[in-house]
């Protein structure tokens, strides 16, 4: 069973361009989470999605950032008009939704390192 | 606001030493505590998830305890090996929320 996959692993963009980060969850997982690690900071929650639904986007910046998890295909984190402050490592995690379990263990991908020039 | 703190920030030990580090979190509305092991350029690897006060989990030479009333968890590594060198992250969730709130991690270096 392949783990959580993210691509690209490294992405370089110039200021003002768009960045698209992809996340394929583990097989059988219907929940996806995005986290960001800014330089010298810990991992910070951005958004939680189930198939076709955004459940919690309390950690998403109000502008330029959006996320989706369509019925088919990977989850996409999209950053429009990138700025230097968006340079960070973006991690995706996935989890199953198990009946009778009061918590969901999250399995992480290797991350996408975004550099904005 | 949920704040998760880890100490120490970094730790250097010799091969064979046993070591431990601390994760503290707000105890109100606590739901679960997660420990991850994170090697450079790899994915964070889940070690333990604990929910109950007094929980103890063990995986090989690594074990963890949980005190939800006072809001702390300890991670222990017995007989450290160079391959244990990594950053150890803890994260907490509050009731009703799926989001993990992470500490900044403890970076462990085990010297041969």
CSV table of C-alpha atoms in Angstrom, one decimal:
chain,number,residue,atom,x,y,z
A,1,UNK,CA,0.0,0.0,0.0
A,2,UNK,CA,1.7,3.2,-1.2
A,3,UNK,CA,2.0,6.0,1.3
A,4,UNK,CA,0.7,9.5,0.8
A,5,UNK,CA,2.2,11.0,-2.3
A,6,UNK,CA,2.9,14.6,-3.0
A,7,UNK,CA,4.2,16.3,-6.2
A,8,UNK,CA,6.1,18.0,-7.1
A,9,UNK,CA,8.7,17.6,-4.3
A,10,UNK,CA,10.3,20.9,-5.1
A,11,UNK,CA,8.6,23.9,-6.9
A,12,UNK,CA,10.1,27.2,-7.8
A,13,UNK,CA,7.9,30.1,-8.8
A,14,UNK,CA,8.5,33.8,-9.4
A,15,UNK,CA,6.5,36.4,-7.5
A,16,UNK,CA,3.0,36.7,-9.0
A,17,UNK,CA,2.9,33.2,-10.5
A,18,UNK,CA,0.5,30.4,-9.4
A,19,UNK,CA,1.6,27.4,-7.5
A,20,UNK,CA,-0.3,24.1,-7.6
A,21,UNK,CA,0.6,21.4,-5.1
A,22,UNK,CA,-0.9,17.9,-5.4
A,23,UNK,CA,-1.6,15.3,-2.8
A,24,UNK,CA,-2.7,11.7,-3.4
A,25,UNK,CA,-3.9,10.1,-0.2
A,26,UNK,CA,-3.3,6.6,0.8
A,27,UNK,CA,-5.6,4.0,-0.7
A,28,UNK,CA,-8.9,3.9,1.1
A,29,UNK,CA,-8.4,7.2,2.8
A,30,UNK,CA,-11.1,9.8,2.3
A,31,UNK,CA,-9.8,12.6,4.5
A,32,UNK,CA,-7.0,15.0,3.6
A,33,UNK,CA,-5.2,17.6,5.6
A,34,UNK,CA,-2.8,20.3,4.5
A,35,UNK,CA,-0.1,21.7,6.8
A,36,UNK,CA,2.6,24.3,6.2
A,37,UNK,CA,6.0,24.7,7.8
A,38,UNK,CA,7.5,28.2,7.5
A,39,UNK,CA,11.2,28.6,8.1
A,40,UNK,CA,12.1,28.2,11.8
A,41,UNK,CA,8.5,27.3,12.6
A,42,UNK,CA,6.6,24.1,13.4
A,43,UNK,CA,3.9,22.5,11.3
A,44,UNK,CA,0.8,24.6,11.1
A,45,UNK,CA,-2.7,23.3,10.1
A,46,UNK,CA,-4.2,24.9,7.0
A,47,UNK,CA,-7.2,23.0,5.8
A,48,UNK,CA,-9.1,19.7,6.3
A,49,UNK,CA,-11.1,18.2,3.4
A,50,UNK,CA,-13.2,15.2,2.6
A,51,UNK,CA,-14.1,14.2,-0.9
A,52,UNK,CA,-15.8,17.3,-2.5
A,53,UNK,CA,-16.1,19.1,0.8
A,54,UNK,CA,-14.0,21.5,2.8
A,55,UNK,CA,-14.6,20.7,6.5
A,56,UNK,CA,-12.3,23.1,8.3
A,57,UNK,CA,-10.3,25.9,6.6
A,58,UNK,CA,-9.6,27.9,9.8
A,59,UNK,CA,-5.8,27.8,9.1
A,60,UNK,CA,-6.0,29.0,5.5
A,61,UNK,CA,-4.9,32.6,4.7
A,62,UNK,CA,-7.9,34.5,3.6
A,63,UNK,CA,-6.7,35.5,0.2
A,64,UNK,CA,-4.9,33.7,-2.7
A,65,UNK,CA,-5.0,30.2,-1.1
A,66,UNK,CA,-7.6,27.6,-2.0
A,67,UNK,CA,-7.9,23.8,-1.7
A,68,UNK,CA,-10.0,21.1,-3.2
A,69,UNK,CA,-10.4,17.4,-3.0
A,70,UNK,CA,-12.5,16.3,-6.0
A,71,UNK,CA,-14.4,13.0,-6.3
A,72,UNK,CA,-11.7,11.7,-8.6
A,73,UNK,CA,-8.1,12.6,-8.5
A,74,UNK,CA,-5.7,14.2,-6.0
A,75,UNK,CA,-6.3,17.0,-3.6
A,76,UNK,CA,-4.9,20.3,-4.9
A,77,UNK,CA,-3.6,23.2,-2.8
A,78,UNK,CA,-3.5,26.3,-5.0
A,79,UNK,CA,-1.7,29.5,-4.3
A,80,UNK,CA,-2.4,32.4,-6.6
A,81,UNK,CA,0.0,35.3,-7.1
A,82,UNK,CA,2.7,33.9,-4.9
A,83,UNK,CA,4.8,36.2,-2.7
A,84,UNK,CA,8.2,35.5,-1.1
A,85,UNK,CA,6.5,34.9,2.2
A,86,UNK,CA,4.7,31.8,0.7
A,87,UNK,CA,8.1,30.0,0.6
A,88,UNK,CA,7.7,27.0,2.9
A,89,UNK,CA,7.3,23.3,3.0
A,90,UNK,CA,3.7,22.2,2.4
A,91,UNK,CA,2.7,18.8,3.8
A,92,UNK,CA,-0.3,16.7,3.1
A,93,UNK,CA,-1.7,14.0,5.4
A,94,UNK,CA,-4.5,11.6,5.0
A,95,UNK,CA,-6.6,9.4,7.2
A,96,UNK,CA,-9.4,6.9,7.0
A,97,UNK,CA,-12.7,7.4,8.7
A,98,UNK,CA,-13.0,4.4,10.9
A,99,UNK,CA,-16.4,3.6,12.5
A,100,UNK,CA,-16.1,3.5,16.3
A,101,UNK,CA,-12.8,5.3,16.5
A,102,UNK,CA,-12.8,8.5,18.4
A,103,UNK,CA,-9.7,9.9,16.6
A,104,UNK,CA,-8.1,9.7,13.2
A,105,UNK,CA,-4.5,8.9,12.8
A,106,UNK,CA,-2.9,11.1,10.1
A,107,UNK,CA,-0.3,9.7,7.7
A,108,UNK,CA,2.0,12.3,6.1
A,109,UNK,CA,3.5,12.7,2.7
A,110,UNK,CA,7.1,13.9,2.1
A,111,UNK,CA,6.1,17.5,1.4
A,112,UNK,CA,6.5,20.0,-1.4
A,113,UNK,CA,9.1,22.6,-0.9
A,114,UNK,CA,8.0,25.9,-2.5
A,115,UNK,CA,10.5,28.5,-3.2
A,116,UNK,CA,9.3,31.9,-4.4
A,117,UNK,CA,12.0,34.0,-6.2
B,1,UNK,CA,-5.6,29.1,21.4
B,2,UNK,CA,-4.0,25.7,21.7
B,3,UNK,CA,-0.2,25.9,22.4
B,4,UNK,CA,1.9,22.8,22.3
B,5,UNK,CA,5.4,23.1,23.7
B,6,UNK,CA,8.3,20.7,23.5
B,7,UNK,CA,11.5,20.5,25.4
B,8,UNK,CA,14.4,20.4,25.0
B,9,UNK,CA,14.7,22.0,21.5
B,10,UNK,CA,17.7,19.7,20.7
B,11,UNK,CA,19.5,17.0,22.4
B,12,UNK,CA,22.9,15.2,21.8
B,13,UNK,CA,23.4,11.8,23.4
B,14,UNK,CA,25.9,9.0,23.0
B,15,UNK,CA,25.0,5.7,21.6
B,16,UNK,CA,23.6,3.5,24.3
B,17,UNK,CA,22.3,6.3,26.4
B,18,UNK,CA,18.7,6.4,27.4
B,19,UNK,CA,16.9,9.7,26.9
B,20,UNK,CA,13.5,11.4,27.3
B,21,UNK,CA,11.8,14.5,26.2
B,22,UNK,CA,8.6,16.4,27.1
B,23,UNK,CA,5.5,17.6,25.3
B,24,UNK,CA,3.1,19.9,27.2
B,25,UNK,CA,-0.3,20.9,26.0
B,26,UNK,CA,-3.4,22.6,27.4
B,27,UNK,CA,-5.4,20.0,29.3
B,28,UNK,CA,-8.8,21.6,28.8
B,29,UNK,CA,-11.0,19.9,26.1
B,30,UNK,CA,-8.1,17.5,25.3
B,31,UNK,CA,-8.9,14.8,22.7
B,32,UNK,CA,-5.7,13.0,21.6
B,33,UNK,CA,-1.9,13.3,21.7
B,34,UNK,CA,0.2,12.2,18.7
B,35,UNK,CA,3.9,11.5,18.5
B,36,UNK,CA,5.8,11.5,15.2
B,37,UNK,CA,9.3,10.8,14.2
B,38,UNK,CA,10.7,12.9,11.4
B,39,UNK,CA,13.9,12.3,9.6
B,40,UNK,CA,15.2,14.9,7.3
B,41,UNK,CA,13.8,14.8,3.7
B,42,UNK,CA,11.3,12.1,4.7
B,43,UNK,CA,7.7,12.0,5.8
B,44,UNK,CA,6.8,12.4,9.5
B,45,UNK,CA,6.2,8.8,10.7
B,46,UNK,CA,3.5,8.2,13.2
B,47,UNK,CA,4.7,6.6,16.4
B,48,UNK,CA,1.8,6.7,18.9
B,49,UNK,CA,-1.6,8.1,19.4
B,50,UNK,CA,-2.8,8.4,23.0
B,51,UNK,CA,-6.2,9.5,24.3
B,52,UNK,CA,-6.6,8.3,27.9
B,53,UNK,CA,-5.0,9.7,31.1
B,54,UNK,CA,-2.3,7.3,32.2
B,55,UNK,CA,-1.9,5.7,28.8
B,56,UNK,CA,1.4,4.1,28.1
B,57,UNK,CA,2.4,3.0,24.6
B,58,UNK,CA,5.6,1.1,23.6
B,59,UNK,CA,7.2,0.4,20.2
B,60,UNK,CA,10.5,-1.4,20.5
B,61,UNK,CA,12.9,0.8,22.5
B,62,UNK,CA,10.6,3.8,22.3
B,63,UNK,CA,7.8,4.4,24.8
B,64,UNK,CA,5.4,7.2,25.7
B,65,UNK,CA,3.3,8.2,28.6
B,66,UNK,CA,0.3,10.6,28.9
B,67,UNK,CA,-1.0,12.8,31.7
B,68,UNK,CA,-4.1,14.6,30.5
B,69,UNK,CA,-4.9,16.2,33.8
B,70,UNK,CA,-1.7,18.1,34.0
B,71,UNK,CA,-1.2,18.3,30.2
B,72,UNK,CA,2.1,16.6,29.5
B,73,UNK,CA,3.5,13.5,27.7
B,74,UNK,CA,6.9,12.0,27.9
B,75,UNK,CA,8.7,10.1,25.1
B,76,UNK,CA,11.5,7.7,26.2
B,77,UNK,CA,14.1,6.1,24.1
B,78,UNK,CA,16.1,3.3,25.8
B,79,UNK,CA,19.6,2.5,24.6
B,80,UNK,CA,19.7,5.2,21.8
B,81,UNK,CA,21.1,4.2,18.5
B,82,UNK,CA,22.5,6.5,15.7
B,83,UNK,CA,19.4,5.5,13.6
B,84,UNK,CA,17.2,7.1,16.3
B,85,UNK,CA,18.6,10.5,15.2
B,86,UNK,CA,15.6,12.5,14.0
B,87,UNK,CA,13.2,15.2,15.1
B,88,UNK,CA,10.4,14.0,17.4
B,89,UNK,CA,7.2,15.9,17.1
B,90,UNK,CA,4.2,15.9,19.3
B,91,UNK,CA,0.7,17.2,18.3
B,92,UNK,CA,-2.5,17.6,20.2
B,93,UNK,CA,-6.1,17.7,19.1
B,94,UNK,CA,-9.0,19.2,21.0
B,95,UNK,CA,-12.5,17.8,21.1
B,96,UNK,CA,-14.5,18.3,18.0
B,97,UNK,CA,-11.6,19.2,15.8
B,98,UNK,CA,-9.5,17.0,13.5
B,99,UNK,CA,-6.6,19.4,13.2
B,100,UNK,CA,-3.3,18.6,14.7
B,101,UNK,CA,-1.6,21.4,16.6
B,102,UNK,CA,2.2,20.7,16.6
B,103,UNK,CA,5.0,21.6,18.9
B,104,UNK,CA,8.3,22.7,17.2
B,105,UNK,CA,9.9,19.3,17.9
B,106,UNK,CA,12.9,18.0,19.7
B,107,UNK,CA,15.9,17.3,17.5
B,108,UNK,CA,17.8,14.2,18.7
B,109,UNK,CA,21.3,13.4,17.6
B,110,UNK,CA,22.8,10.1,18.7
B,111,UNK,CA,26.6,10.0,18.3
B,112,UNK,CA,28.2,6.7,17.7
